[in-house]
Amino acid sequence: MGSTSRTLEITVLSCEDLRIGRKWVKKNTYVMVRTDPLNYRATKMDTEGGAYPSWNQRLSIEMPLHERFITLEVHCKTASGDKTIGTARMPATDFMGGYLPENYLNFLSYRLRDAKGERNGIVNVSVKANLPEYLSSNDNDKKVSEINACSMTSKPAPAIPIEDGKNFGFVTGIPIWSKNHV
Amino acid sequence: MGNCFSDEAGGKAAVGGTSSAAGGGAAAAANDAIDYYFKSRGFHGIFSQIELSFSATKLRDRDVLSKSDPMVVVYTKAKDGPPTEVFRTEVVLNSLNPTWIMKYAITFQFEVVQTLLFHVYDVDTQFHNVDVKMIKLDEQQFLGEASCALSEILTKSNRSLTLDLVQKEDSTISSHPHHGQLLVHAEECISSKTTTEMILRCSDLEHKDLFSRINPFLVISKTVESGIPIPVCKTEVLKNDHNPIWKPIFLNIQQVGSKDSPLVIEFYNFNSSGKHDLIGEARKSLADLEKLHSSGKGEILFSLNAGGHDRNKVLKSQLFVDKFSESIQYTFLDYLKGGCELNFMVAIDFTASNGNPRLPDSLHYLDPTGRLNAYQQAIVEVGEVLQFYDSDKRFPAWGFGARPIDGPVSHCFNLNGSNNHCEVDGIQGIMMSYSSALLNVSLAGPTLFGPVISTAALIASQSLANGGKKYFVLLIITDGVVTDLQETKDAIVKASDLPLSILIVGVGGADFKEMEILDADKGERLESSTGRVASRDIVQFVSFRHIQGGQISVVQGLLAELPTQFLTYMRSRDIQPNF
């Protein structure tokens, strides 16, 4: 039985050049990190940074393996309520898969766009993806990245427990590529 | 003169003790004067002070009655120039295996090849009481010579290089009996790499009476021999706070002298007139502050009552050290010592705009007199410096924008003509593959950097996955403006978080204005078509011009930034050299 999600450690670092309308943001900004509408984490509020706020706050969030994007939303608490001033989508491939080793600390930055699609600043984060449970750290890196590649496209099949006393004569499991697999 | 125009916000800002000051100060030269000297002449980058010490073994015995009395003379040699004497050790009496005490101080410059030449002489007895500088070398017995580049010494793990002494520069070792060996050892002089971070807090700070407002700030000074305190840093001004906690103060031991040097910590009340009121002071060294932190106790402040009878009036306020931590800022040379390498990769533009290589006006013309064309010059200038930092001296080399033999146009083909591997051996290997590639490909186009950058990025990320301590430097030499700017930007943004730096050298007379966009120094951060922004500035672009004479070349300016880019990558990830 394996887990179907990974824990991400996202450190929200800072933002640059945030505006509301044409004026620079003055204060009270925070960032929400979402994998889907229900699963999100938020940073504390930055009260001093203005248009260049910084949080340097680490958030831990579970990301299901089939999710392909993490959404970063920058909010501002103004007199007229909470406004989303910019969003960016971070593709999972930017920090997982490929030839990057596990536990690589990725420093990533994205262009924020407001509700109208206009550019509104940049958000800087760092992301580290932790190994899912069924892959322990003894596996070599190449094998792990191949497994990532194949698990990105489909959910691993759930294992069916074999009940005591009954011999069904079959075993199910998750296909794993061995390092000798061509 | 009225103070309505003074920069009050600036006056309230912290100076000297911020993390950038301590970090930048420690990373920069140990000596501000030397740093300024170089910067005013257009040199940039990191200058570390190095001390070379010498010893030798199995020197030839020239004296009849006793052993040789050897001395080392050090010369620096600029490229193709005559050697210039820079240093002499003392004379060691009567020894064929001497260790000299006198050390030669030299500033390490990453971006040039610093060639050193060593001559060992046996000094005649009659000169033994003469100052070494006065000794005439042609009256002494020449025991042997050796030469090397400074970076060769620094890239060895123990920073010691053993050189065989030879009698003449170009003789083979086998035809002469050996003249012994010279061991050169390098030490980096940096008085301290330790930066201390402290958070200071005060309780019950009062001035005049309990009800007046206080806008407190601190000034930390070091005391020098003459007794006058010299300010080292000042904190920001806090608004109306009787129990202030200031932002973290970063101090490098260099800034204060030593951990035990007495410091004067003065507490002031900010006054917009500029005349700040001194509330009180404490005298502590960094070591005392560390003890204060671990004990958790407070230190009572006292105020100097000028002109008053009670010299040191004890105040109610106490100073607390809420945080005290030390961290070491490693230098570029520390990482080299720990086994880090710079791997050189080169990509050459084979587009048709260079001109037919057989015609003398082509940028790819191979001059039979041996004069290097612009491409060869760039390869040599960059490669010669970087080769010392690569342990196996095998460099990936590619061409782009040409049709190899009868195939389609390739934007990333191996310069050595192989289908499987892209590496060549040494700078010579690059030059030979380049010459033969010119005969075997048809120049075509367009000018695309994307495929070459992506291939280099792949190599860099694969090296990461294998746990390498390698940092990659890709040199792209081109004659024209890149055709698909967005694809190039995409490739650069994708590679911006990898241990990779890209140096682009433009040759020929094209207008390279558009290329400058790729260098974030000159513009904004690069943005890919998917909305990702470059994590760091990994591209540097320079347009190549022949520079004759003693001026520094533009390529050197490019190279000078590399150690900083390397350090930024390592420090941002908290990677430490493990030696």
Short mmCIF file of N, CA, C and O in Angstrom, two decimals, chain B residues 375-462:
data_model
loop_
_atom_site.label_atom_id
_atom_site.label_comp_id
_atom_site.label_asym_id
_atom_site.label_seq_id
_atom_site.Cartn_x
_atom_site.Cartn_y
_atom_site.Cartn_z
N TYR B 375 37.25 33.60 -32.81
CA TYR B 375 36.74 32.43 -32.10
C TYR B 375 37.86 31.77 -31.29
O TYR B 375 37.69 31.42 -30.12
N GLN B 376 39.01 31.60 -31.93
CA GLN B 376 40.12 30.95 -31.24
C GLN B 376 40.59 31.79 -30.06
O GLN B 376 40.91 31.27 -29.00
N GLN B 377 40.59 33.10 -30.26
CA GLN B 377 41.02 33.97 -29.15
C GLN B 377 40.11 33.83 -27.94
O GLN B 377 40.58 33.76 -26.81
N ALA B 378 38.80 33.81 -28.22
CA ALA B 378 37.86 33.71 -27.10
C ALA B 378 38.02 32.37 -26.39
O ALA B 378 38.01 32.31 -25.16
N ILE B 379 38.19 31.30 -27.19
CA ILE B 379 38.36 29.97 -26.57
C ILE B 379 39.58 29.97 -25.67
O ILE B 379 39.54 29.49 -24.54
N VAL B 380 40.68 30.53 -26.19
CA VAL B 380 41.93 30.50 -25.42
C VAL B 380 41.83 31.38 -24.17
O VAL B 380 42.19 30.96 -23.08
N GLU B 381 41.29 32.58 -24.34
CA GLU B 381 41.24 33.49 -23.18
C GLU B 381 40.41 32.92 -22.04
O GLU B 381 40.77 33.05 -20.88
N VAL B 382 39.26 32.34 -22.37
CA VAL B 382 38.41 31.81 -21.32
C VAL B 382 38.93 30.45 -20.87
O VAL B 382 39.07 30.16 -19.68
N GLY B 383 39.26 29.60 -21.85
CA GLY B 383 39.67 28.24 -21.53
C GLY B 383 40.94 28.17 -20.70
O GLY B 383 41.05 27.37 -19.78
N GLU B 384 41.90 29.04 -21.02
CA GLU B 384 43.17 28.97 -20.29
C GLU B 384 43.00 29.26 -18.82
O GLU B 384 43.74 28.73 -18.00
N VAL B 385 42.08 30.13 -18.48
CA VAL B 385 41.84 30.43 -17.07
C VAL B 385 41.08 29.29 -16.42
O VAL B 385 41.44 28.81 -15.34
N LEU B 386 40.02 28.82 -17.10
CA LEU B 386 39.14 27.84 -16.47
C LEU B 386 39.71 26.43 -16.42
O LEU B 386 39.29 25.62 -15.61
N GLN B 387 40.68 26.12 -17.29
CA GLN B 387 41.13 24.73 -17.37
C GLN B 387 41.70 24.23 -16.05
O GLN B 387 41.59 23.05 -15.73
N PHE B 388 42.29 25.14 -15.26
CA PHE B 388 42.91 24.69 -14.02
C PHE B 388 41.89 24.22 -13.00
O PHE B 388 42.23 23.51 -12.06
N TYR B 389 40.64 24.64 -13.18
CA TYR B 389 39.63 24.31 -12.18
C TYR B 389 38.86 23.05 -12.53
O TYR B 389 37.90 22.68 -11.85
N ASP B 390 39.28 22.39 -13.63
CA ASP B 390 38.61 21.19 -14.10
C ASP B 390 39.57 20.03 -13.91
O ASP B 390 40.66 20.03 -14.47
N SER B 391 39.19 19.03 -13.12
CA SER B 391 40.17 18.00 -12.78
C SER B 391 40.53 17.10 -13.95
O SER B 391 41.68 16.72 -14.10
N ASP B 392 39.59 16.76 -14.84
CA ASP B 392 39.97 15.83 -15.89
C ASP B 392 40.30 16.52 -17.21
O ASP B 392 40.75 15.87 -18.14
N LYS B 393 40.07 17.83 -17.27
CA LYS B 393 40.39 18.62 -18.46
C LYS B 393 39.76 18.07 -19.72
O LYS B 393 40.32 18.18 -20.80
N ARG B 394 38.59 17.46 -19.57
CA ARG B 394 37.86 17.02 -20.74
C ARG B 394 36.66 17.96 -20.86
O ARG B 394 35.85 18.06 -19.94
N PHE B 395 36.57 18.67 -21.96
CA PHE B 395 35.57 19.70 -22.10
C PHE B 395 34.55 19.35 -23.17
O PHE B 395 34.93 19.07 -24.31
N PRO B 396 33.24 19.39 -22.85
CA PRO B 396 32.24 19.21 -23.91
C PRO B 396 32.33 20.39 -24.88
O PRO B 396 32.45 21.54 -24.45
N ALA B 397 32.33 20.07 -26.18
CA ALA B 397 32.43 21.13 -27.19
C ALA B 397 31.40 20.86 -28.27
O ALA B 397 31.30 19.75 -28.80
N TRP B 398 30.62 21.88 -28.59
CA TRP B 398 29.57 21.74 -29.60
C TRP B 398 29.67 22.84 -30.65
O TRP B 398 30.27 23.89 -30.43
N GLY B 399 29.04 22.58 -31.79
CA GLY B 399 28.86 23.63 -32.79
C GLY B 399 27.36 23.74 -33.01
O GLY B 399 26.60 22.83 -32.69
N PHE B 400 26.93 24.89 -33.55
CA PHE B 400 25.50 25.00 -33.87
C PHE B 400 25.33 25.84 -35.12
O PHE B 400 26.15 26.68 -35.46
N GLY B 401 24.23 25.56 -35.83
CA GLY B 401 23.89 26.33 -37.02
C GLY B 401 24.55 25.84 -38.28
O GLY B 401 24.70 26.59 -39.23
N ALA B 402 24.93 24.55 -38.33
CA ALA B 402 25.59 24.05 -39.54
C ALA B 402 25.05 22.68 -39.90
O ALA B 402 24.37 22.03 -39.13
N ARG B 403 25.39 22.25 -41.11
CA ARG B 403 24.99 20.92 -41.58
C ARG B 403 26.22 20.03 -41.54
O ARG B 403 27.11 20.17 -42.38
N PRO B 404 26.27 19.09 -40.58
CA PRO B 404 27.42 18.19 -40.56
C PRO B 404 27.34 17.21 -41.74
O PRO B 404 26.36 16.51 -41.89
N ILE B 405 28.34 17.22 -42.55
CA ILE B 405 28.47 16.39 -43.76
C ILE B 405 27.17 16.45 -44.56
O ILE B 405 26.85 17.47 -45.13
N ASP B 406 26.39 15.37 -44.61
CA ASP B 406 25.19 15.41 -45.46
C ASP B 406 23.92 15.35 -44.66
O ASP B 406 22.92 14.86 -45.14
N GLY B 407 23.99 15.81 -43.43
CA GLY B 407 22.78 15.71 -42.62
C GLY B 407 21.99 17.00 -42.64
O GLY B 407 22.34 17.95 -43.32
N PRO B 408 20.91 17.04 -41.87
CA PRO B 408 20.14 18.28 -41.76
C PRO B 408 20.87 19.26 -40.83
O PRO B 408 21.82 18.87 -40.14
N VAL B 409 20.38 20.48 -40.83
CA VAL B 409 21.03 21.50 -39.99
C VAL B 409 20.90 21.09 -38.53
O VAL B 409 19.84 20.67 -38.07
N SER B 410 22.01 21.16 -37.81
CA SER B 410 21.96 20.79 -36.40
C SER B 410 22.27 22.02 -35.57
O SER B 410 23.15 22.81 -35.90
N HIS B 411 21.53 22.16 -34.48
CA HIS B 411 21.79 23.28 -33.58
C HIS B 411 22.51 22.84 -32.32
O HIS B 411 22.57 23.56 -31.34
N CYS B 412 23.06 21.64 -32.36
CA CYS B 412 23.91 21.17 -31.27
C CYS B 412 24.60 19.90 -31.74
O CYS B 412 24.10 18.80 -31.47
N PHE B 413 25.71 20.02 -32.45
CA PHE B 413 26.44 18.82 -32.86
C PHE B 413 27.79 18.78 -32.17
O PHE B 413 28.37 19.82 -31.84
N ASN B 414 28.29 17.58 -31.92
CA ASN B 414 29.55 17.43 -31.22
C ASN B 414 30.69 17.89 -32.10
O ASN B 414 30.82 17.47 -33.24
N LEU B 415 31.51 18.75 -31.57
CA LEU B 415 32.60 19.33 -32.37
C LEU B 415 33.61 18.27 -32.79
O LEU B 415 34.26 18.39 -33.83
N ASN B 416 33.72 17.19 -31.99
CA ASN B 416 34.71 16.18 -32.34
C ASN B 416 34.20 15.21 -33.41
O ASN B 416 34.88 14.27 -33.77
N GLY B 417 32.98 15.44 -33.89
CA GLY B 417 32.46 14.61 -34.97
C GLY B 417 31.86 13.31 -34.50
O GLY B 417 31.30 12.54 -35.29
N SER B 418 31.94 13.04 -33.20
CA SER B 418 31.41 11.76 -32.70
C SER B 418 29.90 11.82 -32.53
O SER B 418 29.33 12.90 -32.35
N ASN B 419 29.28 10.65 -32.56
CA ASN B 419 27.83 10.61 -32.33
C ASN B 419 27.50 10.38 -30.87
O ASN B 419 26.38 10.57 -30.44
N ASN B 420 28.48 9.89 -30.12
CA ASN B 420 28.17 9.43 -28.77
C ASN B 420 28.61 10.35 -27.66
O ASN B 420 27.92 10.53 -26.69
N HIS B 421 29.82 10.88 -27.79
CA HIS B 421 30.28 11.70 -26.68
C HIS B 421 30.71 13.06 -27.20
O HIS B 421 31.13 13.21 -28.34
N CYS B 422 30.60 14.03 -26.32
CA CYS B 422 30.83 15.41 -26.77
C CYS B 422 32.13 15.98 -26.25
O CYS B 422 32.45 17.12 -26.53
N GLU B 423 32.91 15.21 -25.49
CA GLU B 423 34.07 15.81 -24.84
C GLU B 423 35.33 15.74 -25.68
O GLU B 423 35.55 14.80 -26.44
N VAL B 424 36.19 16.75 -25.51
CA VAL B 424 37.51 16.76 -26.14
C VAL B 424 38.54 16.96 -25.02
O VAL B 424 38.19 17.34 -23.91
N ASP B 425 39.80 16.69 -25.36
CA ASP B 425 40.84 16.75 -24.34
C ASP B 425 41.57 18.07 -24.35
O ASP B 425 42.33 18.35 -25.26
N GLY B 426 41.36 18.86 -23.32
CA GLY B 426 42.13 20.09 -23.16
C GLY B 426 41.79 21.16 -24.18
O GLY B 426 41.01 20.95 -25.11
N ILE B 427 42.40 22.32 -23.98
CA ILE B 427 42.18 23.44 -24.91
C ILE B 427 42.68 23.04 -26.29
O ILE B 427 42.05 23.37 -27.31
N GLN B 428 43.77 22.32 -26.36
CA GLN B 428 44.28 21.84 -27.65
C GLN B 428 43.23 21.02 -28.37
O GLN B 428 43.05 21.13 -29.58
N GLY B 429 42.54 20.19 -27.60
CA GLY B 429 41.50 19.35 -28.19
C GLY B 429 40.39 20.19 -28.80
O GLY B 429 39.86 19.89 -29.87
N ILE B 430 40.03 21.27 -28.11
CA ILE B 430 38.98 22.15 -28.64
C ILE B 430 39.47 22.79 -29.95
O ILE B 430 38.74 22.81 -30.95
N MET B 431 40.71 23.27 -29.95
CA MET B 431 41.23 23.95 -31.15
C MET B 431 41.30 22.99 -32.32
O MET B 431 40.95 23.34 -33.46
N MET B 432 41.72 21.75 -32.05
CA MET B 432 41.83 20.79 -33.16
C MET B 432 40.46 20.39 -33.68
O MET B 432 40.25 20.32 -34.90
N SER B 433 39.52 20.14 -32.77
CA SER B 433 38.17 19.77 -33.22
C SER B 433 37.53 20.91 -33.99
O SER B 433 36.82 20.69 -34.96
N TYR B 434 37.80 22.12 -33.54
CA TYR B 434 37.24 23.30 -34.22
C TYR B 434 37.76 23.39 -35.65
O TYR B 434 37.00 23.55 -36.60
N SER B 435 39.08 23.22 -35.81
CA SER B 435 39.66 23.31 -37.15
C SER B 435 39.12 22.22 -38.06
O SER B 435 38.80 22.48 -39.22
N SER B 436 39.02 21.01 -37.53
CA SER B 436 38.56 19.93 -38.41
C SER B 436 37.07 20.05 -38.68
O SER B 436 36.60 19.69 -39.76
N ALA B 437 36.31 20.57 -37.71
CA ALA B 437 34.87 20.74 -37.94
C ALA B 437 34.63 21.72 -39.07
O ALA B 437 33.71 21.56 -39.87
N LEU B 438 35.47 22.76 -39.16
CA LEU B 438 35.30 23.76 -40.22
C LEU B 438 35.40 23.11 -41.59
O LEU B 438 34.79 23.56 -42.55
N LEU B 439 36.18 22.03 -41.70
CA LEU B 439 36.32 21.36 -42.99
C LEU B 439 35.18 20.41 -43.27
O LEU B 439 34.92 20.06 -44.41
N ASN B 440 34.50 19.98 -42.20
CA ASN B 440 33.53 18.90 -42.37
C ASN B 440 32.07 19.33 -42.31
O ASN B 440 31.19 18.50 -42.42
N VAL B 441 31.82 20.61 -42.08
CA VAL B 441 30.42 21.03 -42.00
C VAL B 441 30.19 22.16 -42.99
O VAL B 441 31.12 22.84 -43.40
N SER B 442 28.91 22.30 -43.39
CA SER B 442 28.55 23.45 -44.22
C SER B 442 27.84 24.45 -43.33
O SER B 442 26.88 24.10 -42.65
N LEU B 443 28.35 25.67 -43.37
CA LEU B 443 27.73 26.70 -42.54
C LEU B 443 26.32 26.96 -43.01
O LEU B 443 26.05 26.99 -44.21
N ALA B 444 25.41 27.09 -42.08
CA ALA B 444 24.01 27.31 -42.44
C ALA B 444 23.41 28.33 -41.49
O ALA B 444 23.92 29.40 -41.30
N GLY B 445 22.34 28.01 -40.86
CA GLY B 445 21.68 28.93 -39.93
C GLY B 445 20.35 28.34 -39.52
O GLY B 445 20.04 27.22 -39.93
N PRO B 446 19.50 28.98 -38.81
CA PRO B 446 19.69 30.28 -38.15
C PRO B 446 20.45 30.15 -36.83
O PRO B 446 20.84 29.06 -36.46
N THR B 447 20.62 31.26 -36.15
CA THR B 447 21.36 31.26 -34.89
C THR B 447 20.40 30.96 -33.75
O THR B 447 19.57 31.78 -33.39
N LEU B 448 20.50 29.74 -33.21
CA LEU B 448 19.64 29.36 -32.08
C LEU B 448 20.52 28.89 -30.94
O LEU B 448 21.40 28.06 -31.13
N PHE B 449 20.27 29.40 -29.75
CA PHE B 449 21.03 28.95 -28.58
C PHE B 449 20.29 27.90 -27.78
O PHE B 449 20.90 27.19 -26.98
N GLY B 450 18.96 27.82 -27.95
CA GLY B 450 18.14 26.94 -27.12
C GLY B 450 18.68 25.53 -26.98
O GLY B 450 18.87 25.05 -25.87
N PRO B 451 18.95 24.83 -28.11
CA PRO B 451 19.40 23.43 -27.99
C PRO B 451 20.72 23.29 -27.23
O PRO B 451 20.87 22.39 -26.41
N VAL B 452 21.67 24.18 -27.48
CA VAL B 452 22.95 24.08 -26.78
C VAL B 452 22.77 24.32 -25.28
O VAL B 452 23.33 23.60 -24.45
N ILE B 453 21.99 25.34 -24.92
CA ILE B 453 21.77 25.64 -23.51
C ILE B 453 21.06 24.48 -22.82
O ILE B 453 21.41 24.10 -21.70
N SER B 454 20.08 23.89 -23.52
CA SER B 454 19.36 22.76 -22.91
C SER B 454 20.28 21.57 -22.71
O SER B 454 20.19 20.88 -21.69
N THR B 455 21.17 21.32 -23.67
CA THR B 455 22.10 20.20 -23.52
C THR B 455 23.04 20.45 -22.34
O THR B 455 23.30 19.54 -21.54
N ALA B 456 23.54 21.67 -22.23
CA ALA B 456 24.44 21.99 -21.11
C ALA B 456 23.69 21.86 -19.78
O ALA B 456 24.24 21.35 -18.80
N ALA B 457 22.42 22.29 -19.76
CA ALA B 457 21.63 22.23 -18.53
C ALA B 457 21.41 20.78 -18.13
O ALA B 457 21.43 20.43 -16.95
N LEU B 458 21.22 19.93 -19.14
CA LEU B 458 21.03 18.51 -18.85
C LEU B 458 22.26 17.92 -18.19
O LEU B 458 22.18 17.18 -17.20
N ILE B 459 23.43 18.27 -18.72
CA ILE B 459 24.68 17.78 -18.13
C ILE B 459 24.81 18.27 -16.69
O ILE B 459 25.19 17.52 -15.79
N ALA B 460 24.47 19.52 -16.46
CA ALA B 460 24.58 20.09 -15.11
C ALA B 460 23.64 19.38 -14.14
O ALA B 460 24.01 19.06 -13.02
N SER B 461 22.41 19.13 -14.58
CA SER B 461 21.47 18.52 -13.64
C SER B 461 21.79 17.05 -13.43
O SER B 461 21.58 16.52 -12.34
N GLN B 462 22.32 16.37 -14.47
CA GLN B 462 22.72 14.98 -14.26
C GLN B 462 23.86 14.89 -13.27
O GLN B 462 23.93 13.98 -12.45
#
